Structure formats: structure tokens, C-alpha cells
Amino acid sequence: MEYILIALQLIVGLGILNVWMLRSGKATPYRGGEAKNLREEFAAYGLPFWFMCVIGVLKVGLALALLAGIWIRSVAQPAAIGLGLLMLGAFVMHLKVKDPIKKAVPSIAVLAMCAAIALL
């Protein structure tokens, strides 16, 4: 079970860091609305730039905490819960702009992985 937890933490932590630090300016098929980057995506949701910055800091910080949780177990569960709540918010934003469910799949998948990390 320990290896499954580590794998989930790596997938979620590195995945969030990839989206927010390496691919934030790139188009993906999962961006909300017709957005080509994260800034446009938050605008499509009707959210201001400062809110994107706050969410970015939270997601990157929690992703790093989740990765640190591989060695410091006590931080893994709170980080997973925090990221799970943010993923729930991402899913709701996709619903808000009436995106096809395909665009919401990553947020649902990461939410499920965060729930597994928090509960195992």
C-alpha cells in the first residue's frame, strides 16, 4: 500500500507542478472555455488575475507539500485534502462555463487521487 501512496503523490504532485510551472502558457485540450493558457482560462471562468495568482501559489505549495509527504508523512494528508478541494473548485468552474465533461476529466481524476491519498 505504501508504494501506491507514493505513486499517487508523485503523479499528483508532479502533475500539478507541470501544469502550473511548465505548461501554464501552453494550450491543452483541457483548458476551460476556449482558453489557450491559464490566464485566459481564469478569465473564461470570470475570475480575476489576482485570483489565478492565489490559486497558483496554493496549488504549487500544496503539490510541493504532497511530494515532501513522501518523506514527512504528516504533511501528505493535509496537502491532499487542500489539493482535493481546489480540484473540486476546478470541476465546478468547468461546469460553470458548460465545458464538455472531457475537459473536466483531469480535475475529477486528481480529486479522486487526492481522496485516495487522504484516506489511505
C-alpha atoms as a PDB file:
ATOM      1  CA  MET A   1       0.000   0.000   0.000  1.00  0.00           C
ATOM      2  CA  GLU A   2       2.888   2.341   0.748  1.00  0.00           C
ATOM      3  CA  TYR A   3       4.097   2.159  -2.868  1.00  0.00           C
ATOM      4  CA  ILE A   4       0.627   3.008  -4.166  1.00  0.00           C
ATOM      5  CA  LEU A   5       0.524   6.090  -1.930  1.00  0.00           C
ATOM      6  CA  ILE A   6       3.961   7.193  -3.113  1.00  0.00           C
ATOM      7  CA  ALA A   7       2.947   6.679  -6.747  1.00  0.00           C
ATOM      8  CA  LEU A   8      -0.224   8.730  -6.252  1.00  0.00           C
ATOM      9  CA  GLN A   9       1.707  11.503  -4.511  1.00  0.00           C
ATOM     10  CA  LEU A  10       4.227  11.605  -7.360  1.00  0.00           C
ATOM     11  CA  ILE A  11       1.531  11.624 -10.039  1.00  0.00           C
ATOM     12  CA  VAL A  12      -0.475  14.400  -8.382  1.00  0.00           C
ATOM     13  CA  GLY A  13       2.450  16.499  -7.160  1.00  0.00           C
ATOM     14  CA  LEU A  14       4.455  16.397 -10.372  1.00  0.00           C
ATOM     15  CA  GLY A  15       1.310  16.754 -12.476  1.00  0.00           C
ATOM     16  CA  ILE A  16       0.285  19.965 -10.692  1.00  0.00           C
ATOM     17  CA  LEU A  17       3.818  21.358 -10.951  1.00  0.00           C
ATOM     18  CA  ASN A  18       3.852  20.518 -14.671  1.00  0.00           C
ATOM     19  CA  VAL A  19       0.571  22.360 -15.315  1.00  0.00           C
ATOM     20  CA  TRP A  20       1.384  25.444 -13.244  1.00  0.00           C
ATOM     21  CA  MET A  21       5.128  25.847 -13.820  1.00  0.00           C
ATOM     22  CA  LEU A  22       5.920  24.311 -17.204  1.00  0.00           C
ATOM     23  CA  ARG A  23       2.680  24.413 -19.200  1.00  0.00           C
ATOM     24  CA  SER A  24       0.875  27.475 -17.832  1.00  0.00           C
ATOM     25  CA  GLY A  25       1.347  29.382 -21.079  1.00  0.00           C
ATOM     26  CA  LYS A  26       0.517  26.495 -23.387  1.00  0.00           C
ATOM     27  CA  ALA A  27      -2.759  25.339 -24.881  1.00  0.00           C
ATOM     28  CA  THR A  28      -4.153  21.947 -23.893  1.00  0.00           C
ATOM     29  CA  PRO A  29      -7.429  20.239 -24.786  1.00  0.00           C
ATOM     30  CA  TYR A  30      -8.454  20.538 -21.110  1.00  0.00           C
ATOM     31  CA  ARG A  31      -8.397  24.328 -20.707  1.00  0.00           C
ATOM     32  CA  GLY A  32     -11.750  25.823 -19.777  1.00  0.00           C
ATOM     33  CA  GLY A  33     -13.797  27.575 -22.437  1.00  0.00           C
ATOM     34  CA  GLU A  34     -11.693  28.495 -25.462  1.00  0.00           C
ATOM     35  CA  ALA A  35      -8.634  29.402 -23.359  1.00  0.00           C
ATOM     36  CA  LYS A  36      -5.135  28.894 -24.737  1.00  0.00           C
ATOM     37  CA  ASN A  37      -3.322  29.384 -21.397  1.00  0.00           C
ATOM     38  CA  LEU A  38      -4.006  29.582 -17.668  1.00  0.00           C
ATOM     39  CA  ARG A  39      -4.599  33.335 -17.650  1.00  0.00           C
ATOM     40  CA  GLU A  40      -7.214  33.029 -20.415  1.00  0.00           C
ATOM     41  CA  GLU A  41      -8.748  30.050 -18.634  1.00  0.00           C
ATOM     42  CA  PHE A  42      -9.321  32.003 -15.418  1.00  0.00           C
ATOM     43  CA  ALA A  43     -10.746  34.875 -17.482  1.00  0.00           C
ATOM     44  CA  ALA A  44     -13.120  32.395 -19.167  1.00  0.00           C
ATOM     45  CA  TYR A  45     -14.357  31.430 -15.693  1.00  0.00           C
ATOM     46  CA  GLY A  46     -14.924  35.109 -14.881  1.00  0.00           C
ATOM     47  CA  LEU A  47     -12.128  35.154 -12.308  1.00  0.00           C
ATOM     48  CA  PRO A  48      -9.588  37.993 -11.937  1.00  0.00           C
ATOM     49  CA  PHE A  49      -5.841  37.654 -12.480  1.00  0.00           C
ATOM     50  CA  TRP A  50      -5.058  38.063  -8.777  1.00  0.00           C
ATOM     51  CA  PHE A  51      -7.259  35.044  -8.019  1.00  0.00           C
ATOM     52  CA  MET A  52      -5.286  32.968 -10.531  1.00  0.00           C
ATOM     53  CA  CYS A  53      -2.094  34.001  -8.703  1.00  0.00           C
ATOM     54  CA  VAL A  54      -3.533  32.950  -5.327  1.00  0.00           C
ATOM     55  CA  ILE A  55      -4.698  29.585  -6.711  1.00  0.00           C
ATOM     56  CA  GLY A  56      -1.311  29.088  -8.377  1.00  0.00           C
ATOM     57  CA  VAL A  57       0.580  29.693  -5.142  1.00  0.00           C
ATOM     58  CA  LEU A  58      -1.769  27.351  -3.283  1.00  0.00           C
ATOM     59  CA  LYS A  59      -1.532  24.585  -5.885  1.00  0.00           C
ATOM     60  CA  VAL A  60       2.252  24.769  -6.228  1.00  0.00           C
ATOM     61  CA  GLY A  61       2.715  24.942  -2.465  1.00  0.00           C
ATOM     62  CA  LEU A  62       0.377  22.029  -1.820  1.00  0.00           C
ATOM     63  CA  ALA A  63       1.973  19.997  -4.636  1.00  0.00           C
ATOM     64  CA  LEU A  64       5.390  20.524  -3.048  1.00  0.00           C
ATOM     65  CA  ALA A  65       3.957  19.578   0.345  1.00  0.00           C
ATOM     66  CA  LEU A  66       2.451  16.436  -1.168  1.00  0.00           C
ATOM     67  CA  LEU A  67       5.856  15.496  -2.582  1.00  0.00           C
ATOM     68  CA  ALA A  68       7.508  16.263   0.772  1.00  0.00           C
ATOM     69  CA  GLY A  69       4.861  13.994   2.297  1.00  0.00           C
ATOM     70  CA  ILE A  70       6.656  11.037   0.750  1.00  0.00           C
ATOM     71  CA  TRP A  71       9.297  11.537   3.464  1.00  0.00           C
ATOM     72  CA  ILE A  72       7.296  13.514   6.036  1.00  0.00           C
ATOM     73  CA  ARG A  73       4.042  11.535   6.256  1.00  0.00           C
ATOM     74  CA  SER A  74       2.279  14.077   8.469  1.00  0.00           C
ATOM     75  CA  VAL A  75       2.040  16.649   5.648  1.00  0.00           C
ATOM     76  CA  ALA A  76       0.640  14.307   2.980  1.00  0.00           C
ATOM     77  CA  GLN A  77      -2.955  14.140   4.203  1.00  0.00           C
ATOM     78  CA  PRO A  78      -3.479  17.908   4.697  1.00  0.00           C
ATOM     79  CA  ALA A  79      -1.849  18.607   1.314  1.00  0.00           C
ATOM     80  CA  ALA A  80      -4.070  16.018  -0.388  1.00  0.00           C
ATOM     81  CA  ILE A  81      -7.193  17.473   1.228  1.00  0.00           C
ATOM     82  CA  GLY A  82      -6.224  21.002   0.178  1.00  0.00           C
ATOM     83  CA  LEU A  83      -5.495  19.970  -3.399  1.00  0.00           C
ATOM     84  CA  GLY A  84      -8.680  17.913  -3.486  1.00  0.00           C
ATOM     85  CA  LEU A  85     -10.721  20.967  -2.523  1.00  0.00           C
ATOM     86  CA  LEU A  86      -9.013  23.016  -5.230  1.00  0.00           C
ATOM     87  CA  MET A  87      -9.761  20.266  -7.770  1.00  0.00           C
ATOM     88  CA  LEU A  88     -13.390  20.296  -6.707  1.00  0.00           C
ATOM     89  CA  GLY A  89     -13.360  24.028  -7.419  1.00  0.00           C
ATOM     90  CA  ALA A  90     -11.787  23.406 -10.837  1.00  0.00           C
ATOM     91  CA  PHE A  91     -14.518  20.888 -11.648  1.00  0.00           C
ATOM     92  CA  VAL A  92     -17.203  23.389 -10.638  1.00  0.00           C
ATOM     93  CA  MET A  93     -15.625  26.033 -12.886  1.00  0.00           C
ATOM     94  CA  HIS A  94     -15.809  23.639 -15.860  1.00  0.00           C
ATOM     95  CA  LEU A  95     -19.498  23.131 -15.091  1.00  0.00           C
ATOM     96  CA  LYS A  96     -19.987  26.898 -14.782  1.00  0.00           C
ATOM     97  CA  VAL A  97     -18.795  27.540 -18.345  1.00  0.00           C
ATOM     98  CA  LYS A  98     -20.618  24.444 -19.646  1.00  0.00           C
ATOM     99  CA  ASP A  99     -17.469  22.685 -20.827  1.00  0.00           C
ATOM    100  CA  PRO A 100     -17.841  19.166 -22.173  1.00  0.00           C
ATOM    101  CA  ILE A 101     -17.091  16.601 -19.465  1.00  0.00           C
ATOM    102  CA  LYS A 102     -13.861  15.654 -21.308  1.00  0.00           C
ATOM    103  CA  LYS A 103     -12.334  18.962 -20.193  1.00  0.00           C
ATOM    104  CA  ALA A 104     -13.168  18.244 -16.557  1.00  0.00           C
ATOM    105  CA  VAL A 105     -11.674  14.727 -16.507  1.00  0.00           C
ATOM    106  CA  PRO A 106      -8.244  15.825 -15.189  1.00  0.00           C
ATOM    107  CA  SER A 107      -9.799  17.703 -12.251  1.00  0.00           C
ATOM    108  CA  ILE A 108     -12.006  14.710 -11.435  1.00  0.00           C
ATOM    109  CA  ALA A 109      -9.070  12.292 -11.700  1.00  0.00           C
ATOM    110  CA  VAL A 110      -6.810  14.412  -9.491  1.00  0.00           C
ATOM    111  CA  LEU A 111      -9.662  14.860  -6.993  1.00  0.00           C
ATOM    112  CA  ALA A 112     -10.062  11.064  -6.842  1.00  0.00           C
ATOM    113  CA  MET A 113      -6.312  10.557  -6.349  1.00  0.00           C
ATOM    114  CA  CYS A 114      -6.238  13.199  -3.600  1.00  0.00           C
ATOM    115  CA  ALA A 115      -9.149  11.477  -1.869  1.00  0.00           C
ATOM    116  CA  ALA A 116      -7.276   8.158  -2.039  1.00  0.00           C
ATOM    117  CA  ILE A 117      -4.120   9.743  -0.589  1.00  0.00           C
ATOM    118  CA  ALA A 118      -6.090  11.391   2.226  1.00  0.00           C
ATOM    119  CA  LEU A 119      -7.984   8.219   3.112  1.00  0.00           C
ATOM    120  CA  LEU A 120      -5.235   5.585   2.819  1.00  0.00           C
END
